[in-house]
XYZ file of C-alpha atoms in Angstrom:
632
model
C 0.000 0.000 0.000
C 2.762 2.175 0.837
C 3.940 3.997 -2.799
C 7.288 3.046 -3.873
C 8.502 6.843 -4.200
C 7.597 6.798 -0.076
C 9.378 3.466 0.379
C 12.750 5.288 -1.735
C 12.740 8.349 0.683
C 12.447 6.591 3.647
C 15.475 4.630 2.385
C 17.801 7.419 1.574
C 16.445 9.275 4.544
C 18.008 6.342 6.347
C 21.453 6.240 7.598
C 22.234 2.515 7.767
C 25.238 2.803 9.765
C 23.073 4.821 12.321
C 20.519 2.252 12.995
C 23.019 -0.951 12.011
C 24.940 1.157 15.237
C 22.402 -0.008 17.442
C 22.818 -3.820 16.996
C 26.744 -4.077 16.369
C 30.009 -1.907 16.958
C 31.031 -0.282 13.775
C 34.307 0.397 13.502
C 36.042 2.917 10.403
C 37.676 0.731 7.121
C 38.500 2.877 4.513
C 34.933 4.405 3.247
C 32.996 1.488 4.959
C 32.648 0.099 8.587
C 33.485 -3.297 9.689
C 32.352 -4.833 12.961
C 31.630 -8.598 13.769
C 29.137 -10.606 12.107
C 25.364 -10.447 14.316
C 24.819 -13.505 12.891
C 27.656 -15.302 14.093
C 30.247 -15.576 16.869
C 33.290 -15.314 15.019
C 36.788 -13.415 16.313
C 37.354 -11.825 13.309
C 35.411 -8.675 11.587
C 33.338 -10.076 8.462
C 30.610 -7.881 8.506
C 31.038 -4.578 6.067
C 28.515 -1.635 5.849
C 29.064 0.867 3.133
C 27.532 3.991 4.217
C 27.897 5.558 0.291
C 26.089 2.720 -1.038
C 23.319 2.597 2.234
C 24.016 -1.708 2.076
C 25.369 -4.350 4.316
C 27.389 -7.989 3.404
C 28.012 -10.453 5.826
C 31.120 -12.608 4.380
C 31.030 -15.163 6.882
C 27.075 -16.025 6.223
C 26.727 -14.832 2.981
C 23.591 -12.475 3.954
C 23.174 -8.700 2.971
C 20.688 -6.054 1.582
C 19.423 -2.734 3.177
C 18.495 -0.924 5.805
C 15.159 -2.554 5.593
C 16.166 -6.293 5.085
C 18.656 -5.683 7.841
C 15.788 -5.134 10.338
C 14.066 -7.360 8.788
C 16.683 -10.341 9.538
C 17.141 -8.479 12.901
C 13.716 -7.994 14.293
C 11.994 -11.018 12.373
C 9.895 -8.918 10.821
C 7.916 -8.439 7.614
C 8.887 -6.011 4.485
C 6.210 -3.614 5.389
C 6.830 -3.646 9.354
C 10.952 -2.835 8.376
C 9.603 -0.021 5.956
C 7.564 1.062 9.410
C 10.186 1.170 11.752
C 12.697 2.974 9.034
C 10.293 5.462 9.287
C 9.776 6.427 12.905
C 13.349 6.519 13.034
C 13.490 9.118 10.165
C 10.581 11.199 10.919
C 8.144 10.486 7.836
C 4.619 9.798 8.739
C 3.535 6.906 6.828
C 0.299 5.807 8.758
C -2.223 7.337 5.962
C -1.189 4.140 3.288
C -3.127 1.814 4.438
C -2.557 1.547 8.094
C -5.492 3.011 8.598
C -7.308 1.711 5.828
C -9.547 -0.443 8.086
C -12.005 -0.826 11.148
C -9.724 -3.404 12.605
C -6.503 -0.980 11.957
C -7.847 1.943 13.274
C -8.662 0.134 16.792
C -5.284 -1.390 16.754
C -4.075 2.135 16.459
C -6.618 3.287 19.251
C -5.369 0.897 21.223
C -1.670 0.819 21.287
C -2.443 5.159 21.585
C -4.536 4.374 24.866
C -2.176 2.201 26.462
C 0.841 4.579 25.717
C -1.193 7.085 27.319
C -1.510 4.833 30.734
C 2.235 4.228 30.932
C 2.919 7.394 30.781
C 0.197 8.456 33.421
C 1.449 5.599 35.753
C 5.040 6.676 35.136
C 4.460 10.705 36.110
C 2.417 9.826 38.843
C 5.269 7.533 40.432
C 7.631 10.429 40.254
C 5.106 13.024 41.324
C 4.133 13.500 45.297
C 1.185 11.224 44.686
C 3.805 8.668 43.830
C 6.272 8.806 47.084
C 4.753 5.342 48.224
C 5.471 4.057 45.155
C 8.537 5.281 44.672
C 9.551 4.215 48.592
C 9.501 0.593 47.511
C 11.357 0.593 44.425
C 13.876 2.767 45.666
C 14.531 2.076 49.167
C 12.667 -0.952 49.587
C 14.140 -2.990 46.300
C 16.977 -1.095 45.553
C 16.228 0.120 42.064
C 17.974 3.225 40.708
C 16.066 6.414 39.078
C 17.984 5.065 35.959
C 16.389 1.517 35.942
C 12.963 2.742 36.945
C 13.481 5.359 34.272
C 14.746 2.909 31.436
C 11.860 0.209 32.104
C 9.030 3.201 32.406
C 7.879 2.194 35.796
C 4.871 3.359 37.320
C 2.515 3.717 40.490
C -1.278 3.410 40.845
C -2.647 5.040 43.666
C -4.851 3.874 46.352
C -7.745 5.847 45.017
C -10.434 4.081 42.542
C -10.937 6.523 39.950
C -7.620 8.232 39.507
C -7.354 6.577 36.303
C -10.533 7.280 35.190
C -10.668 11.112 35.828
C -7.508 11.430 33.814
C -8.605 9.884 31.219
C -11.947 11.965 30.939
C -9.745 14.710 31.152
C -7.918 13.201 28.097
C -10.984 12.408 26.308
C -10.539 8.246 26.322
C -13.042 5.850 25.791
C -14.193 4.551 29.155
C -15.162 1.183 26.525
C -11.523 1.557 25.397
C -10.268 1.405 28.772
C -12.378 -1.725 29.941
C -11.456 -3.713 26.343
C -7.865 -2.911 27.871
C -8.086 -3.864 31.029
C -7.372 -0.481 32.657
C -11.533 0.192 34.083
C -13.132 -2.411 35.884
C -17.122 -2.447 35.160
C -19.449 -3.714 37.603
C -22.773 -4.057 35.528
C -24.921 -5.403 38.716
C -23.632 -2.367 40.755
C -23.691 0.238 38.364
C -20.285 1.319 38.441
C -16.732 1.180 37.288
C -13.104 1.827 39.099
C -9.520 1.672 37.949
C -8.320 -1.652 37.606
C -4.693 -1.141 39.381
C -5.072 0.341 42.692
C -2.250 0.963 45.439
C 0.075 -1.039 43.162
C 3.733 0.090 41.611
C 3.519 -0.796 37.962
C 5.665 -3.135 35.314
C 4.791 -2.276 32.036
C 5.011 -5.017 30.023
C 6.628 -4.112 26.162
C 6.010 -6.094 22.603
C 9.775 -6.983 21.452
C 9.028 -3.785 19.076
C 8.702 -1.919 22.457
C 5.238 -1.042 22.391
C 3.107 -1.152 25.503
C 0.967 -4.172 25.368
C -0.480 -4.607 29.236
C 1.003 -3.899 32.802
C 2.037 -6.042 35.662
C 1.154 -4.507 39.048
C 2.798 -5.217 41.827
C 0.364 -4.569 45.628
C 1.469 -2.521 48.399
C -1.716 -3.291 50.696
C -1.013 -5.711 53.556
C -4.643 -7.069 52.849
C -3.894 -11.014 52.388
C -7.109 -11.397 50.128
C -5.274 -8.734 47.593
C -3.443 -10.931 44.976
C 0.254 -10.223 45.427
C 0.751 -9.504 41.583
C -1.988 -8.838 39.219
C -1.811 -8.482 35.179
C -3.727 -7.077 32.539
C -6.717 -9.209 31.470
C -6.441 -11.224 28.229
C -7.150 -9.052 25.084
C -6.076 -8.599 21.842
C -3.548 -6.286 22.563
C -2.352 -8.343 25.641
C -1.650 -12.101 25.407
C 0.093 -13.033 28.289
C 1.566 -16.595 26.743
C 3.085 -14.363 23.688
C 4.961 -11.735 25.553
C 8.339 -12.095 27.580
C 9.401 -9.261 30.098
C 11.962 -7.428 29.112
C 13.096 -8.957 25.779
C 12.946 -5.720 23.623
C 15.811 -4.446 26.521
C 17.021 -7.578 26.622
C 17.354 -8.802 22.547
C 20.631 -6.794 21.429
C 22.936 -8.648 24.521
C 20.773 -12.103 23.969
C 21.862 -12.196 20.558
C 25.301 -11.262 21.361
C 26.070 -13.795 24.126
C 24.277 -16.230 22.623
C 22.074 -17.143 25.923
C 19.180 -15.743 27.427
C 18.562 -16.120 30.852
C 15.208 -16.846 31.833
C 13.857 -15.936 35.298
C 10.647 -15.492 37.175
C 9.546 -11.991 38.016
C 9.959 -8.643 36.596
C 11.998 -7.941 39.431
C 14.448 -10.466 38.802
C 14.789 -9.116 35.467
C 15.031 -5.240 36.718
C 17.936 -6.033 39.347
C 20.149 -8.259 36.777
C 19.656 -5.710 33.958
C 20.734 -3.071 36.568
C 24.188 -5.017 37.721
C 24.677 -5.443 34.265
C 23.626 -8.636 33.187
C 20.918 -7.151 30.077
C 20.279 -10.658 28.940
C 17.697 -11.590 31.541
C 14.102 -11.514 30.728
C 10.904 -13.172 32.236
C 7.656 -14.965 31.476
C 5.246 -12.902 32.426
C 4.445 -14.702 35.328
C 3.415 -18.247 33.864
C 5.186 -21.058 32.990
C 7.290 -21.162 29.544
C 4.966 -21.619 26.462
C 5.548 -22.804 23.289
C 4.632 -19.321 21.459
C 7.589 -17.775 23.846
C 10.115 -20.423 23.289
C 9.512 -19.663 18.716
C 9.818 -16.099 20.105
C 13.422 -16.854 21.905
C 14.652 -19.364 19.316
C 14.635 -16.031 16.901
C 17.822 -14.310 18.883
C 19.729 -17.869 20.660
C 19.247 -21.420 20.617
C 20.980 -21.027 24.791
C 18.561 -20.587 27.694
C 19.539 -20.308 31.067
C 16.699 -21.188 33.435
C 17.021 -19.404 37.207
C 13.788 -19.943 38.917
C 13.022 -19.815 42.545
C 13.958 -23.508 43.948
C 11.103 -24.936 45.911
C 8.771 -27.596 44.483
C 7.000 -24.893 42.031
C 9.894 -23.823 40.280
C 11.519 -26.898 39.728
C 8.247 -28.156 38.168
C 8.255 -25.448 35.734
C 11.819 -25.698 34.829
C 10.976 -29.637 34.310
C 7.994 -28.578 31.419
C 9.915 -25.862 30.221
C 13.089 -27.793 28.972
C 10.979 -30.027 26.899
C 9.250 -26.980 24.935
C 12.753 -25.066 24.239
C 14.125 -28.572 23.269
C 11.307 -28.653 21.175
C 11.953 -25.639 19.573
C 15.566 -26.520 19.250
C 16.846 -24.693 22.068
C 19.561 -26.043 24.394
C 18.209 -25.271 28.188
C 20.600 -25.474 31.555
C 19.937 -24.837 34.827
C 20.831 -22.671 37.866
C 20.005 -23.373 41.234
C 20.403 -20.774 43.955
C 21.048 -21.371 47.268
C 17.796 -21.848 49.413
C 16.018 -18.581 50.233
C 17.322 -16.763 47.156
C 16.423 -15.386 44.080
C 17.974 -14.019 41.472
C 16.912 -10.694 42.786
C 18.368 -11.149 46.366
C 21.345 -12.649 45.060
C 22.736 -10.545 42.481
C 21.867 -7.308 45.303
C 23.792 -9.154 47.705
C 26.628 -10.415 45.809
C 27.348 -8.021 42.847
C 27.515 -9.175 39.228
C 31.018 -10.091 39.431
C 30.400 -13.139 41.779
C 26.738 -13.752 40.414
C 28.708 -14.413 36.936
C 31.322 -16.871 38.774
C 28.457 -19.002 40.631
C 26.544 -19.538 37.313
C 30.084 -20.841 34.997
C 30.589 -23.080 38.480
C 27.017 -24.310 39.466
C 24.559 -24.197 36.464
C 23.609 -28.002 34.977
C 22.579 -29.178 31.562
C 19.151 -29.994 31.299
C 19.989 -33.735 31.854
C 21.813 -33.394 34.650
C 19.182 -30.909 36.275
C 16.631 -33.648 35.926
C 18.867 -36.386 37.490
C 19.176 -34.625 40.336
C 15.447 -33.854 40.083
C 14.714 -37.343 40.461
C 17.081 -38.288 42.915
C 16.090 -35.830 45.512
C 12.609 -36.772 44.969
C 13.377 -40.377 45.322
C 12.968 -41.607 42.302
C 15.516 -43.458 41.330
C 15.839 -45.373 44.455
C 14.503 -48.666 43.283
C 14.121 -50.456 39.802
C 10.250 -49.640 39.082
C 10.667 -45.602 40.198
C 13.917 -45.541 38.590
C 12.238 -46.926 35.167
C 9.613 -44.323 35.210
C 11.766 -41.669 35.934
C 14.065 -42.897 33.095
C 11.188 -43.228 30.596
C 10.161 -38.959 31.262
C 13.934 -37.680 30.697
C 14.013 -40.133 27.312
C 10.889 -38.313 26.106
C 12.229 -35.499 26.785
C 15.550 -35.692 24.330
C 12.883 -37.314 22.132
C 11.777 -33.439 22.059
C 15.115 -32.839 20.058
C 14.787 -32.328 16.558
C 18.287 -32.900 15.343
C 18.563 -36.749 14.919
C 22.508 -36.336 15.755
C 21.955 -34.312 19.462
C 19.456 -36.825 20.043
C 21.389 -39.649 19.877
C 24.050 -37.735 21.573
C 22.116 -36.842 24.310
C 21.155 -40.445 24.693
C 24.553 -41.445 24.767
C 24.870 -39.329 27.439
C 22.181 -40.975 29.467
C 22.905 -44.207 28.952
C 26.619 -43.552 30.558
C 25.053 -41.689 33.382
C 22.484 -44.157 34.118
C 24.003 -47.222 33.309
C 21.365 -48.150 31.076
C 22.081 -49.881 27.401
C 21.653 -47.634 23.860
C 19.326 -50.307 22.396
C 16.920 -49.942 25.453
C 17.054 -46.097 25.600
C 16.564 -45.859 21.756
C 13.739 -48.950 22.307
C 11.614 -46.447 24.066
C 11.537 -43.441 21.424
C 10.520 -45.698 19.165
C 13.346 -46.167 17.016
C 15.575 -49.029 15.904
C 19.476 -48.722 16.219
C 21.513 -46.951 13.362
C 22.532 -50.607 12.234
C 19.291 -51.330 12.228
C 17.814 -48.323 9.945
C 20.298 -47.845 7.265
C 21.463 -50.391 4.259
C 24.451 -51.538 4.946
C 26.316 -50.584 1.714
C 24.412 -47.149 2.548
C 24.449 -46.787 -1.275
C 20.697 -45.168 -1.308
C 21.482 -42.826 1.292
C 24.924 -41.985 -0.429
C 23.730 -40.974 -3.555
C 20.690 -39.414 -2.346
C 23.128 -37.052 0.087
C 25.432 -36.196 -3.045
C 22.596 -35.049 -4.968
C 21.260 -32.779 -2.119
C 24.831 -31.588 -1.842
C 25.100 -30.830 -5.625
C 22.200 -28.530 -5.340
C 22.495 -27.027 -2.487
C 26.043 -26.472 -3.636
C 25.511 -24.729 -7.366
C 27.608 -21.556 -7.817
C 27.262 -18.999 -9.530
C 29.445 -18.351 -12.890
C 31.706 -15.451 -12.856
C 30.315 -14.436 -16.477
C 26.738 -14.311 -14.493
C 28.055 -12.182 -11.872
C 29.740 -9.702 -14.106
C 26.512 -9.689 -16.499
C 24.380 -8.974 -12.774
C 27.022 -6.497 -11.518
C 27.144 -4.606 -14.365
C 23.112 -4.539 -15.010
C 22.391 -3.188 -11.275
C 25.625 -0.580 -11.012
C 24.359 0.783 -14.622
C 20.970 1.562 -12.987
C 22.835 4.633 -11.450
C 22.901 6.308 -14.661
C 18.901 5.621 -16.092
C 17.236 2.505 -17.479
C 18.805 2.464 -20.791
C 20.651 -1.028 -19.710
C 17.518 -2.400 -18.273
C 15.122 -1.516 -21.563
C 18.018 -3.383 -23.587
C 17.828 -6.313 -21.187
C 14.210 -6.649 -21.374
C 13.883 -6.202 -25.063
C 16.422 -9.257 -25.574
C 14.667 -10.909 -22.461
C 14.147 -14.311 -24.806
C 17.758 -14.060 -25.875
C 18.463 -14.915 -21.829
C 19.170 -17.861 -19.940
C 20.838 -17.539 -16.449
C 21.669 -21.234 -14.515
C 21.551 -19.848 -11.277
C 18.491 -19.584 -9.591
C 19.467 -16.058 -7.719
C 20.625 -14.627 -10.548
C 17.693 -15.299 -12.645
C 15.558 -13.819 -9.881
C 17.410 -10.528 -9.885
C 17.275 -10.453 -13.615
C 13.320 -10.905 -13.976
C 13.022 -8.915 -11.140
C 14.536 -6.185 -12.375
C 13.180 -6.492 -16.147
C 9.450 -6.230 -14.305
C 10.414 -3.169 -12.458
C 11.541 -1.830 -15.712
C 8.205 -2.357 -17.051
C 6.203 -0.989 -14.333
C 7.965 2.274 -14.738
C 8.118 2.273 -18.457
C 5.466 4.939 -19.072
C 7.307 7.438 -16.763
C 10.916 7.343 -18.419
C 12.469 9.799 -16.228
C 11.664 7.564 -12.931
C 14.892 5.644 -11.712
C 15.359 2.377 -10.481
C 17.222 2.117 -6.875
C 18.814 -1.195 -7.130
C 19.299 -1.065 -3.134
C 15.776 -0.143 -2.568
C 15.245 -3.228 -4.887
C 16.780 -5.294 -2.801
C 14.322 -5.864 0.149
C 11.952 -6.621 -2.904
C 13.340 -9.928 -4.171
C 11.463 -13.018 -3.205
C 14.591 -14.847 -2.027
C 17.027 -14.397 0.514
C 19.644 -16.200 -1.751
C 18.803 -13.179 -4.400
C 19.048 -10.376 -1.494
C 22.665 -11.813 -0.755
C 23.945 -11.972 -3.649
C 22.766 -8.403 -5.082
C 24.071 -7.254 -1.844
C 27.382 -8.800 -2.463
C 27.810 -7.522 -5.899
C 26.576 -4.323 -4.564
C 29.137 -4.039 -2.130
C 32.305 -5.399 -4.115
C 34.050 -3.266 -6.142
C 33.106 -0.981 -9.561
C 33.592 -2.977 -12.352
C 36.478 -1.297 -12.616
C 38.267 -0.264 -9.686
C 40.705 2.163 -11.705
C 37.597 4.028 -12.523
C 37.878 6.313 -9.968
C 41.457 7.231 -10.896
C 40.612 8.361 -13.799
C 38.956 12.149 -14.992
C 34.909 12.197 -15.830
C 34.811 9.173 -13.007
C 31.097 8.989 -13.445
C 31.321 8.890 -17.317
C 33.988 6.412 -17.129
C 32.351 3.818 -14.856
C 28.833 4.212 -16.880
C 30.827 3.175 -20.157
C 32.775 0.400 -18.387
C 29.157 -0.948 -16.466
C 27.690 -0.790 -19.717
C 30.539 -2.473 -21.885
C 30.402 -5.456 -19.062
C 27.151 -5.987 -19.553
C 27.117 -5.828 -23.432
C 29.863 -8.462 -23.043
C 28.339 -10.359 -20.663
C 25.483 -10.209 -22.473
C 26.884 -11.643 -25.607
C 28.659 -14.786 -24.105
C 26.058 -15.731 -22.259
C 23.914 -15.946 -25.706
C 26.718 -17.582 -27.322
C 27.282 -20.237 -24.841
C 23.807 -20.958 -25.270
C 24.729 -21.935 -28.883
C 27.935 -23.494 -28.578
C 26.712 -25.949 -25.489
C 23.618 -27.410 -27.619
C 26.476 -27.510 -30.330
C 28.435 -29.667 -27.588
C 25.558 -31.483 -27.148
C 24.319 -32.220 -30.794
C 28.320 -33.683 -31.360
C 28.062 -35.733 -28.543
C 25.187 -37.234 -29.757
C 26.687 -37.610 -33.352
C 29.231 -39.268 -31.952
C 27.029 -42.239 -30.444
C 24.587 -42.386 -33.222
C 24.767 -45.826 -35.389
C 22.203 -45.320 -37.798
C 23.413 -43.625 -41.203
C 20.371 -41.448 -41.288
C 20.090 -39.940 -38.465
C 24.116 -39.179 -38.364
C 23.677 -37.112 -41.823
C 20.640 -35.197 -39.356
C 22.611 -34.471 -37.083
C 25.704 -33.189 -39.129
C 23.695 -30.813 -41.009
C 22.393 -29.574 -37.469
C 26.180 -28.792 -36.862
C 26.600 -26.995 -39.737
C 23.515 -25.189 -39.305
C 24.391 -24.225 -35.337
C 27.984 -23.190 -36.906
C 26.453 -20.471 -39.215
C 24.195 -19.330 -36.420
C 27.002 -18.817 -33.815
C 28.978 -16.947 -36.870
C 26.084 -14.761 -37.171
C 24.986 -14.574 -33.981
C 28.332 -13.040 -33.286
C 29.062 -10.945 -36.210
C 25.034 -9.250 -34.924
C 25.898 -8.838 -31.609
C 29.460 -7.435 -32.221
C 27.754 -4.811 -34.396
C 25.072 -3.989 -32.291
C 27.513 -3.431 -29.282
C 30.103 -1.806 -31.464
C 26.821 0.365 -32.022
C 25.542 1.209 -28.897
C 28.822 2.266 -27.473
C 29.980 4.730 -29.863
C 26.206 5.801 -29.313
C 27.430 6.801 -25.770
């Protein structure tokens, strides 16, 4: 919905090294920046950004593109949500294409407005006189800084019932609004309605994005029928099994150490982020689901579980290694000493020694369940001992990787004393003897063949012809219009580079009537269906001119648009030429093998026929070339 002239000025309005800034540490190379691959822990820079050409490559993965596809691999978002979050950081309202286009939309909007609105209400009234109860516990009472409470937008309801409620008539909100939220309380037999959090300090609880989706409240009554903790009702802005506290603070540091730590209450969260630890987040006060663990897998495949250590926590740590195994995540375990949390602790302590008691004490999943077991009994005698042993198999049955699994088995078996075939009996499947062919001939060739495909590279004659046909779009379309008047003449192998080329033909088309529009080959890029095509534009992108003398030389810009076009023209004409000559190869080949007289003279005048074609073929194209760049 949004038009592409919008979607080009939010781009150049962009600086990529600005927002890439926020994710990595960019560091000066030349006219680039280099900093270690996000996608990777590696030791050595592989990650370029070239703030003239607004594009990323990552050499160690192979992945590049934009400012938009960068978010877009960052964030896990769609095309249209990168193109959204561009803009916010450049200024340009985009919300009248199609954001508001419908009913549903406009609620949304209403919505995320409203609750925006209550944060901020909860937040000044904390830090206002109304607030100094509030404020008192945080503070003094939990040892929270006016940074942390500041950074996490913490807030205070007071004890009254409608201070909510006034405000927001004052404000001119929906009192419907406000009950679909979760913020107003309506009593229908009574009559009457009151603010939902009262005499509470307030978590507000943030969409990875960092929008406001609900609150956590926290009570300050001594009333023991007042639930300790109470969150925003279930709505379609809030869904408590989808959110995790903390993780749009949290994401940047997850993804760099590779682990996210996984604790119990917002607390826990607030007082490791504040001694430094900003990989800690929380579930929202229920027990792992599988929606949160898809969430997680996005930034690690490393969870640290630290819940509290009595009988409920332990329980929840039990189901919540199966769902991140499930979702490919590898889980260990912490266990504090008795009466602590990670709150307490890391207050008491410091990070320094909170750091050293996790690389000393914290267990792989396997061993946190052994010792679940044994200090529940379990594996005292045989018929316990089986059960218990039957639970922790179908949990690495969770595993999706066929080679962890039977790793992880392995494992067990050692620890337990129990036999491979038995342990593998009970997932259900035979031994590895058992499953595979002996000769493994089958599985052989149908390995090399995946390998073959997955392994087809690119041609350097394709990647010049590419290169050459995106760096000439600097300079107009008159490259592209050739290109997709001789569009029959073409046949790229790889599948990438056939992409880019029809992709780029079509946008040629679309703008056809308007021939003074140009085509941003980096805008382009977040367009292509693939992310094999986004890489490898981005790569070309980012390599060198066609010519790296070009810039040496006087009329640079004339220079290089003569040299991109001359590459392509050449390009161009060997890859219709080795068209010809490899069905030539091909019709010899089978002249070769062919027995009957007939059929041999068919084939032979075939030959001669290709022969005068490839002649001709050449002697055109030569011509036309010859042609088109004295044209120039």
């Amino acid at each position: 919905m949004i038009p592409q002239s919008v979607i080009d000025d939010i781009r150049q309005r962009a600086d990529i090294v600005e927002i890439i800034s926020d994710y990595v540490q960019l560091n000066p190379s030349g006219r680039n920046f280099k900093a270690l691959s996000p996608f990777t822990q590696e030791k050595t820079p592989s990650f370029v950004v070239s703030p003239d050409k607004q594009i990323y490559k990552c050499f160690s993965t192979g992945k590049g593109g934009n400012v938009f596809s960068f978010l877009m691999e960052m964030e896990k978002v769609n095309f249209p949500e990168a193109v959204e979050l561009v803009a916010k950081r450049t200024g340009i309202d985009i919300s009248r294409f199609g954001s508001q286009e419908t009913p549903a939309r406009k609620e949304e909007e209403k919505g995320m407005t409203t609750l925006r609105w209550a944060a901020r209400l909860f937040h000044q009234t904390l830090m206002s006189e109304t607030g100094k109860k509030g404020l008192a516990y945080l503070a003094a009472g939990r040892g929270l800084s006016a940074e942390t409470i500041t950074a996490f937008g913490l807030g205070y309801a007071p004890e009254s019932w409608n201070h909510l409620l006034h405000e927001s008539q004052r404000a001119g909100i929906d009192e419907k609004l406000l009950a679909e939220l979760g913020l107003l309380t309506i009593n229908r037999q009574k009559n009457s309605r009151y603010d939902t959090f009262r005499n509470r300090v307030i978590f507000p609880i943030l969409t990875v994005g960092g929008q406001v989706a609900g609150f956590g409240g926290r009570t300050l009554s001594n009333d023991p029928d007042a639930p300790k903790y109470l969150n925003s009702p279930e709505s379609r802005m809030f869904e408590k099994s989808k959110l995790l506290y903390g993780l749009h603070a949290a994401k940047q540091n997850i993804r760099r150490t590779e682990t996210a730590i996984l604790v119990e209450g917002y607390m826990d969260v607030l007082a490791l982020h504040q001694a430094g630890i900003t990989n800690a987040i929380a579930s929202c006060g229920t027990s792992l689901t599988r929606h949160q663990a898809k969430t997680l897998q996005r930034y690690t495949s490393t969870v640290l579980f630290i819940y509290d250590a009595d009988p409920a926590g332990k329980k929840s740590m039990m189901s919540g290694i199966d769902i991140l195994l499930t979702e490919g995540i590898t889980p260990t375990v912490l266990i504090l000493p008795p009466g602590d949390d990670p709150d307490s602790f890391v207050r008491r302590e410091g990070r320094r020694f909170f750091m050293e008691y996790t690389d000393k004490n914290k267990l792989s999943f396997i061993d946190f369940q052994l010792r679940y077991f044994m200090e529940a009994g379990n594996l005292e005698n045989p018929d316990t001992k089986a059960g218990a042993i039957r639970i922790m198999v179908e949990t690495i049955s969770n595993i999706p990787d066929r080679i962890r699994k039977e790793l992880y088995l392995q494992e067990l078996s050692e620890k337990l004393h129990v036999s491979m075939p038995a342990l593998l009996e009970l997932t259900g499947h035979k031994p590895a003897q058992q499953r595979f062919r002996p000769n493994g001939e089958q599985t052989t060739h149908k390995n090399s063949k995946n390998r073959k495909q997955k392994t087809l590279q690119i041609t350097v004659l394709e990647k010049t012809f590419l290169k050459a046909l995106l760096e000439s779009t600097i300079y107009g379309n008159a490259v592209l219009e050739f290109a997709a008047s001789h569009e029959e003449m073409l046949e790229l192998k790889h599948p990438a580079a056939r992409e880019i080329l029809y992709h780029m033909i079509r946008r040629y088309r679309q703008c056809a009537e308007n021939k003074e529009d140009m085509i941003d080959p980096v805008t382009e890029i977040s367009m292509f269906a693939t992310t094999e095509a986004r890489n490898l534009a981005s790569g070309l992108l980012i390599e060198q001119p066609v010519s790296s003398r070009w810039q040496e030389r006087p009329e640079a810009e004339r220079e290089h648009a003569r040299r991109c076009l001359t590459a392509f023209l050449d390009a161009f004409k060997t890859i219709i030429l080795d068209q010809l000559v490899q069905r030539k190869e091909r019709v010899t080949e089978a002249l070769r093998e062919e027995n009957d007289n007939d059929k041999a003279l068919l084939l032979q005048k075939e030959i001669i026929e290709l022969n005068t074609t490839i002649r001709k073929t050449s002697s055109d194209l030569g011509v036309m070339i010859s042609g088109i760049l004295e044209g120039r």
